[in-house]
Each structure stands twice: as C-alpha cells, then as structure tokens.
mmCIF file of C-alpha atoms in Angstrom:
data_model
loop_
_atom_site.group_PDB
_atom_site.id
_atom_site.type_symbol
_atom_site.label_atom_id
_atom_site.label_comp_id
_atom_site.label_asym_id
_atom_site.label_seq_id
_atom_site.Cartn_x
_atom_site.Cartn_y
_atom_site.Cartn_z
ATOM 1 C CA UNK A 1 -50.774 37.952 -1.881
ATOM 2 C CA UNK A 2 -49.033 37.762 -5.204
ATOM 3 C CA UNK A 3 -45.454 38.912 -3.229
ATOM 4 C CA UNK A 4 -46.027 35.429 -0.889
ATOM 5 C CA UNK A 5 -46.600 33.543 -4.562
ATOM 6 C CA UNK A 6 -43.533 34.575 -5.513
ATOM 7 C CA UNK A 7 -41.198 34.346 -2.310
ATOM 8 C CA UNK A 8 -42.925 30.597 -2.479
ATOM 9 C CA UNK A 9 -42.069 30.140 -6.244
ATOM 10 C CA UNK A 10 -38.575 31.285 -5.279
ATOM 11 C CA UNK A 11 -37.807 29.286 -2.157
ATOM 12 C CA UNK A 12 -39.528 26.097 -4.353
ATOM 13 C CA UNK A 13 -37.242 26.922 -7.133
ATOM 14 C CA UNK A 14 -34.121 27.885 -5.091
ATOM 15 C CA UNK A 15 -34.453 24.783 -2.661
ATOM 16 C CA UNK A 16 -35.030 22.580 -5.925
ATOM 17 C CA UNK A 17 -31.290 23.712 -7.635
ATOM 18 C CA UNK A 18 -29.356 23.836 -4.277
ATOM 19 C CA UNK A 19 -31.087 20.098 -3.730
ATOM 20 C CA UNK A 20 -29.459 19.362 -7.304
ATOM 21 C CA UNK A 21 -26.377 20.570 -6.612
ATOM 22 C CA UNK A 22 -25.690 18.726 -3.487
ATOM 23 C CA UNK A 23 -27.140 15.355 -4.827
ATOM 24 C CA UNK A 24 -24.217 15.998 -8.034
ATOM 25 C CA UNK A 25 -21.442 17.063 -4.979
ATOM 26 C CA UNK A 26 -22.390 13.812 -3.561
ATOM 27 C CA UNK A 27 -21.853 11.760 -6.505
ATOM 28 C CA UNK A 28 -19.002 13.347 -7.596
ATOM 29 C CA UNK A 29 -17.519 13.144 -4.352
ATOM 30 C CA UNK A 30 -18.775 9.523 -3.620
ATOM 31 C CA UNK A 31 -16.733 8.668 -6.742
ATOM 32 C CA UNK A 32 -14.015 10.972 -6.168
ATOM 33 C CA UNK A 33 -13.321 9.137 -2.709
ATOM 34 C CA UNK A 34 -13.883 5.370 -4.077
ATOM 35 C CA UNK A 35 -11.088 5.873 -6.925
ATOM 36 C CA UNK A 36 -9.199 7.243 -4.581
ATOM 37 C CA UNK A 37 -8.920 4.341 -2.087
ATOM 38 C CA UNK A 38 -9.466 2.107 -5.125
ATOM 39 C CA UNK A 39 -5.738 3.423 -6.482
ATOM 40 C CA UNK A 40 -4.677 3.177 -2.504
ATOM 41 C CA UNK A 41 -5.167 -0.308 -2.773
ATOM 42 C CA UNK A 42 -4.179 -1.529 -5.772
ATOM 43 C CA UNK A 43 -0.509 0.219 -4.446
ATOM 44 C CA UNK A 44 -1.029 -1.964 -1.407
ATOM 45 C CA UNK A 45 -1.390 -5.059 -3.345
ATOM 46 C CA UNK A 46 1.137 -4.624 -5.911
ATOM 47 C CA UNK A 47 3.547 -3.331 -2.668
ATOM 48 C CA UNK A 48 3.008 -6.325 -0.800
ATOM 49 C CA UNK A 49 3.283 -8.614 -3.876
ATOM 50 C CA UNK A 50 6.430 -7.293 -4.603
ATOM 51 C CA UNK A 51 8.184 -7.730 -1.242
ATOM 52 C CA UNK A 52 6.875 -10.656 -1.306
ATOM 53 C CA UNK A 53 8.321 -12.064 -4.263
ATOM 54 C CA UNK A 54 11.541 -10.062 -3.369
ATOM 55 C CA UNK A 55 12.067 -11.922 -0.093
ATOM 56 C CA UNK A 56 10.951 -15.321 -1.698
ATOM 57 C CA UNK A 57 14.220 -14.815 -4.150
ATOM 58 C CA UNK A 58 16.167 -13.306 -1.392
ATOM 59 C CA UNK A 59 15.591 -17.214 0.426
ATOM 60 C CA UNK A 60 16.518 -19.305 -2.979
ATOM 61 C CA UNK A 61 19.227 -16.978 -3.419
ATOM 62 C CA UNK A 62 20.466 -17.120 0.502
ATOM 63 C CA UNK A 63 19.881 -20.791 0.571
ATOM 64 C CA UNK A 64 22.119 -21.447 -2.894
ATOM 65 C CA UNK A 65 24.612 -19.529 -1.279
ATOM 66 C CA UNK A 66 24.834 -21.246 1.720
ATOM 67 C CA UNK A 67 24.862 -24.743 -0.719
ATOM 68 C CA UNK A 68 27.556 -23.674 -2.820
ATOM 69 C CA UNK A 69 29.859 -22.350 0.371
ATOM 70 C CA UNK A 70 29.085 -25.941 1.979
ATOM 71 C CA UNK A 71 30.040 -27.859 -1.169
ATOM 72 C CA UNK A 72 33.365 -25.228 -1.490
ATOM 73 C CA UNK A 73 34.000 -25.970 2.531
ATOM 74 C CA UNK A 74 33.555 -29.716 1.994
ATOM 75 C CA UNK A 75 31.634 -29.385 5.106
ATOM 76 C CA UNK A 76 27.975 -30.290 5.551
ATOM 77 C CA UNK A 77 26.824 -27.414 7.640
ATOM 78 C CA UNK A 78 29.499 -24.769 7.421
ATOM 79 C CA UNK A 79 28.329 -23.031 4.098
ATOM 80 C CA UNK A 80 25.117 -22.239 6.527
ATOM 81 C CA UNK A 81 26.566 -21.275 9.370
ATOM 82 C CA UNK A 82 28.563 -18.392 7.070
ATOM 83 C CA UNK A 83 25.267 -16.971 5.311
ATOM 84 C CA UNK A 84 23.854 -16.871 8.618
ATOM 85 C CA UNK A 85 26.183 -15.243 10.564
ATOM 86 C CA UNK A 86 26.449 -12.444 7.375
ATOM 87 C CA UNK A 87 22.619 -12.267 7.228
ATOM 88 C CA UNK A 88 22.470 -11.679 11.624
ATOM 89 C CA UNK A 89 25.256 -8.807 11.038
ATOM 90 C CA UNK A 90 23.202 -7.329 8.416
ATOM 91 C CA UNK A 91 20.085 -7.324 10.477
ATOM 92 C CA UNK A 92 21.533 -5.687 13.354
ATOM 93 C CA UNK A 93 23.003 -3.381 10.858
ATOM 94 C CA UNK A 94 19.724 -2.128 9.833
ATOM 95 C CA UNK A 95 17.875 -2.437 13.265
ATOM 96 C CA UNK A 96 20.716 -0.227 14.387
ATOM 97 C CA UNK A 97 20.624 2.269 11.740
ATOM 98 C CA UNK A 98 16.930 2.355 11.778
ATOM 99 C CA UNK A 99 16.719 3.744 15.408
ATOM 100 C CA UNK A 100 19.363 6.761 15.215
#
C-alpha cells in the first residue's frame, strides 16, 4: 500500500515539474517568436519607408532634370521627352537583366 503512496507521490510530483517546465517553454517561446516577427517588421517598415522616400527623390530629381534639359533645349517638351526615353532604356535594361 505504501509502494502505490509513493508511485502516486511521484507521478503527482513528476507531472507537477514537467507541467512547469512546459508552461516556462511556452512563455519563453511565445516571446521568443513575438520579438522575432516584431524585428521582421520593423525591417519591413523601415524597408518600405526607405524605397519609398528613395523613389519620391528619384521623381524631383527626374523631373528637375527633364526642366533644366527643356530650358537648355529652348523647347517646351523636349527636356521630357530625353529623361524619358533614358529612364524606358534603363527599365528594359533591368527587366532584361533580371530574367537571365
């Protein structure tokens, strides 16, 4: 009778530490996993910030181009019609060399 006591005492004890353990796994892993896509984000963010501000000055600086080659040209249109012939070859450029 005492031998059942003490496989009982055991399983109660053993059950209670391996119950522990995993409820400490979890929270470990719980906050393993949310600063992990927390970081995963805050790349994403500051990734599609800065292509976005890239591009925006890519426009102004596209667009003063174009101004300055029309006001050079003495023609209204022709300063455009440069920057976006140059900016078409440049995209095909890349399209091209991105599919080799």
């Amino acid at each position: 009778m005492s031998r059942g006591l003490i496989d009982h005492l055991i399983e109660l004890l053993s059950s209670a530490i391996v119950r522990e353990m995993l409820t400490d796994l979890d929270k470990r892993l719980r906050t393993y996993v949310t600063d992990m896509i927390h970081k995963i984000l805050k790349r994403i963010i500051l990734t599609i910030a800065g292509l976005t501000l890239t591009m925006v000055g890519i426009i102004f600086l596209l667009v003063s181009s174009a101004i300055y080659l029309s006001e050079h040209l003495h023609s209204t249109w022709m300063g455009c019609g440069i920057v976006g012939i140059i900016i078409v070859i440049a995209g095909l450029i890349l399209y091209a060399a991105s599919h080799r």
